[in-house]
């Protein structure tokens, strides 16, 4: 029993650290570990995964808020899109072919991985664009943060706001219909479409995931999908890992974060596409 608790905490620390750095939560690490390594029923694994996302968000968001990396206005604005899409997706379950959406969003993740790889190959810096954007100006979405790695204040303008909102509505729709997390899509929407710097993108994604997961946690709690002997040690480890990861992330170069992020979203994209084609 003690060995299992320690193992859960260690896995939690790893998941929390990686999740807080990339802004994708720890669910994609926790769920496969619990189902494959421990043979836990998928229902309980998903319940623990929801707790993992909330713990990652809580541990990382406090640190990112202190460092002023979080863009609260962007988070709440995009969360409206995600929630709206998720509700529509849940309502339309069974009417839209889930296999089609799996392929579509899988290919989108693969393309996003290629786009990030192209940025690395071109050795593009984390260029900050300050041109005025009509919607970001109206909604006051532009922000600034102190980059510890470059040791300077960075101001940035949010671009293509309607495109980011549409992306998050679609991601929320897929999330509600397919029961998948949308952390990777949140980062892509902010970094690739809305042209935010990568560090504020991952920090803001961490906060958004916690809001989304907290809403679904009540459902998993009341339908008996949460085993607290598993979720509790995981949550403790993840909280610690998230705090460690948030301290590491502020000192990393955006290039390093992209190098970690690319293989993960590539794997997720291929997995979703294959699932849509009925291979997995």
mmCIF file of C-alpha atoms in Angstrom, residues 6-138:
data_model
loop_
_atom_site.group_PDB
_atom_site.id
_atom_site.type_symbol
_atom_site.label_atom_id
_atom_site.label_comp_id
_atom_site.label_asym_id
_atom_site.label_seq_id
_atom_site.Cartn_x
_atom_site.Cartn_y
_atom_site.Cartn_z
ATOM 1 C CA UNK A 6 4.838 6.548 -3.231
ATOM 2 C CA UNK A 7 4.623 5.356 -6.837
ATOM 3 C CA UNK A 8 1.495 7.494 -7.391
ATOM 4 C CA UNK A 9 3.223 10.534 -5.922
ATOM 5 C CA UNK A 10 6.320 10.059 -8.112
ATOM 6 C CA UNK A 11 4.197 9.677 -11.256
ATOM 7 C CA UNK A 12 2.231 12.727 -10.134
ATOM 8 C CA UNK A 13 5.402 14.802 -9.750
ATOM 9 C CA UNK A 14 6.518 13.846 -13.281
ATOM 10 C CA UNK A 15 3.071 14.503 -14.803
ATOM 11 C CA UNK A 16 2.670 17.797 -12.959
ATOM 12 C CA UNK A 17 6.113 19.034 -13.978
ATOM 13 C CA UNK A 18 5.663 18.221 -17.663
ATOM 14 C CA UNK A 19 2.032 19.361 -17.745
ATOM 15 C CA UNK A 20 2.755 22.760 -16.209
ATOM 16 C CA UNK A 21 5.694 23.415 -18.564
ATOM 17 C CA UNK A 22 3.702 22.601 -21.708
ATOM 18 C CA UNK A 23 0.248 23.769 -20.622
ATOM 19 C CA UNK A 24 -1.416 20.455 -21.472
ATOM 20 C CA UNK A 25 -2.230 19.067 -18.009
ATOM 21 C CA UNK A 26 -1.058 15.719 -16.678
ATOM 22 C CA UNK A 27 -3.970 13.639 -17.945
ATOM 23 C CA UNK A 28 -2.193 12.264 -21.017
ATOM 24 C CA UNK A 29 0.454 10.766 -18.702
ATOM 25 C CA UNK A 30 -1.813 9.692 -15.845
ATOM 26 C CA UNK A 31 -4.481 7.845 -17.867
ATOM 27 C CA UNK A 32 -2.122 5.501 -19.815
ATOM 28 C CA UNK A 33 -0.114 4.815 -16.639
ATOM 29 C CA UNK A 34 -3.168 3.832 -14.594
ATOM 30 C CA UNK A 35 -4.765 1.713 -17.330
ATOM 31 C CA UNK A 36 -1.670 0.015 -18.775
ATOM 32 C CA UNK A 37 0.766 -0.184 -15.845
ATOM 33 C CA UNK A 38 -1.748 -0.712 -13.014
ATOM 34 C CA UNK A 39 -4.610 -2.277 -14.990
ATOM 35 C CA UNK A 40 -7.158 0.184 -13.575
ATOM 36 C CA UNK A 41 -10.584 0.477 -15.193
ATOM 37 C CA UNK A 42 -10.650 3.340 -17.717
ATOM 38 C CA UNK A 43 -13.588 4.952 -15.853
ATOM 39 C CA UNK A 44 -11.516 5.415 -12.694
ATOM 40 C CA UNK A 45 -8.436 6.393 -14.695
ATOM 41 C CA UNK A 46 -10.334 9.256 -16.370
ATOM 42 C CA UNK A 47 -11.693 10.358 -12.982
ATOM 43 C CA UNK A 48 -8.147 10.494 -11.601
ATOM 44 C CA UNK A 49 -7.026 12.285 -14.765
ATOM 45 C CA UNK A 50 -9.569 15.065 -14.136
ATOM 46 C CA UNK A 51 -8.177 15.499 -10.616
ATOM 47 C CA UNK A 52 -4.688 15.567 -12.149
ATOM 48 C CA UNK A 53 -5.604 18.426 -14.485
ATOM 49 C CA UNK A 54 -7.144 20.456 -11.630
ATOM 50 C CA UNK A 55 -4.062 19.879 -9.468
ATOM 51 C CA UNK A 56 -1.689 20.852 -12.306
ATOM 52 C CA UNK A 57 -3.707 23.982 -12.995
ATOM 53 C CA UNK A 58 -3.855 24.963 -9.314
ATOM 54 C CA UNK A 59 -0.153 24.423 -8.659
ATOM 55 C CA UNK A 60 1.061 26.145 -11.818
ATOM 56 C CA UNK A 61 -1.451 28.997 -12.082
ATOM 57 C CA UNK A 62 -0.522 30.465 -8.695
ATOM 58 C CA UNK A 63 3.133 30.714 -9.758
ATOM 59 C CA UNK A 64 2.319 31.993 -13.260
ATOM 60 C CA UNK A 65 -0.044 34.622 -11.830
ATOM 61 C CA UNK A 66 2.718 35.812 -9.528
ATOM 62 C CA UNK A 67 5.102 36.041 -12.507
ATOM 63 C CA UNK A 68 2.399 37.876 -14.519
ATOM 64 C CA UNK A 69 2.620 35.262 -17.283
ATOM 65 C CA UNK A 70 -1.116 34.569 -17.190
ATOM 66 C CA UNK A 71 -3.346 36.551 -19.509
ATOM 67 C CA UNK A 72 -6.636 36.383 -17.595
ATOM 68 C CA UNK A 73 -8.651 38.217 -20.249
ATOM 69 C CA UNK A 74 -7.568 35.808 -22.989
ATOM 70 C CA UNK A 75 -8.224 32.839 -20.669
ATOM 71 C CA UNK A 76 -11.806 33.855 -19.873
ATOM 72 C CA UNK A 77 -12.524 34.899 -23.478
ATOM 73 C CA UNK A 78 -11.353 31.573 -24.930
ATOM 74 C CA UNK A 79 -12.991 29.615 -22.109
ATOM 75 C CA UNK A 80 -16.343 30.962 -23.342
ATOM 76 C CA UNK A 81 -15.574 29.423 -26.746
ATOM 77 C CA UNK A 82 -14.434 26.098 -25.272
ATOM 78 C CA UNK A 83 -17.464 25.779 -22.985
ATOM 79 C CA UNK A 84 -19.907 26.709 -25.761
ATOM 80 C CA UNK A 85 -18.328 24.171 -28.111
ATOM 81 C CA UNK A 86 -18.294 21.456 -25.417
ATOM 82 C CA UNK A 87 -22.014 21.939 -24.684
ATOM 83 C CA UNK A 88 -22.882 21.776 -28.386
ATOM 84 C CA UNK A 89 -20.685 18.684 -28.787
ATOM 85 C CA UNK A 90 -22.309 16.931 -25.832
ATOM 86 C CA UNK A 91 -25.808 17.727 -27.177
ATOM 87 C CA UNK A 92 -24.962 16.523 -30.683
ATOM 88 C CA UNK A 93 -23.344 13.265 -29.546
ATOM 89 C CA UNK A 94 -24.422 10.562 -31.985
ATOM 90 C CA UNK A 95 -25.454 12.994 -34.729
ATOM 91 C CA UNK A 96 -21.945 13.864 -35.947
ATOM 92 C CA UNK A 97 -19.604 10.935 -36.825
ATOM 93 C CA UNK A 98 -16.974 10.852 -34.061
ATOM 94 C CA UNK A 99 -14.550 9.051 -36.406
ATOM 95 C CA UNK A 100 -14.610 12.016 -38.802
ATOM 96 C CA UNK A 101 -13.824 14.466 -35.989
ATOM 97 C CA UNK A 102 -11.035 12.230 -34.667
ATOM 98 C CA UNK A 103 -9.357 12.213 -38.085
ATOM 99 C CA UNK A 104 -9.904 15.950 -38.602
ATOM 100 C CA UNK A 105 -8.463 17.041 -35.257
ATOM 101 C CA UNK A 106 -5.723 14.420 -35.428
ATOM 102 C CA UNK A 107 -4.554 15.832 -38.755
ATOM 103 C CA UNK A 108 -4.779 19.350 -37.291
ATOM 104 C CA UNK A 109 -2.425 18.352 -34.476
ATOM 105 C CA UNK A 110 -0.019 16.750 -36.964
ATOM 106 C CA UNK A 111 -0.049 19.936 -39.062
ATOM 107 C CA UNK A 112 0.544 22.039 -35.939
ATOM 108 C CA UNK A 113 3.518 19.850 -35.027
ATOM 109 C CA UNK A 114 4.914 20.383 -38.544
ATOM 110 C CA UNK A 115 4.332 24.135 -38.276
ATOM 111 C CA UNK A 116 6.221 24.287 -34.963
ATOM 112 C CA UNK A 117 9.026 22.158 -36.417
ATOM 113 C CA UNK A 118 9.271 24.561 -39.357
ATOM 114 C CA UNK A 119 9.686 27.453 -36.911
ATOM 115 C CA UNK A 120 12.564 25.584 -35.259
ATOM 116 C CA UNK A 121 14.219 24.810 -38.602
ATOM 117 C CA UNK A 122 13.968 28.450 -39.647
ATOM 118 C CA UNK A 123 15.458 29.399 -36.283
ATOM 119 C CA UNK A 124 12.760 31.973 -35.765
ATOM 120 C CA UNK A 125 12.941 33.804 -32.477
ATOM 121 C CA UNK A 126 9.896 34.315 -30.302
ATOM 122 C CA UNK A 127 9.021 37.438 -32.287
ATOM 123 C CA UNK A 128 6.660 39.783 -30.524
ATOM 124 C CA UNK A 129 4.170 41.534 -32.773
ATOM 125 C CA UNK A 130 2.766 44.835 -31.525
ATOM 126 C CA UNK A 131 0.606 45.889 -34.474
ATOM 127 C CA UNK A 132 -2.893 46.941 -33.462
ATOM 128 C CA UNK A 133 -5.650 44.340 -33.814
ATOM 129 C CA UNK A 134 -9.245 45.589 -33.783
ATOM 130 C CA UNK A 135 -10.667 42.858 -31.549
ATOM 131 C CA UNK A 136 -7.753 42.551 -29.138
ATOM 132 C CA UNK A 137 -7.832 46.329 -28.694
ATOM 133 C CA UNK A 138 -11.589 46.373 -28.024
#
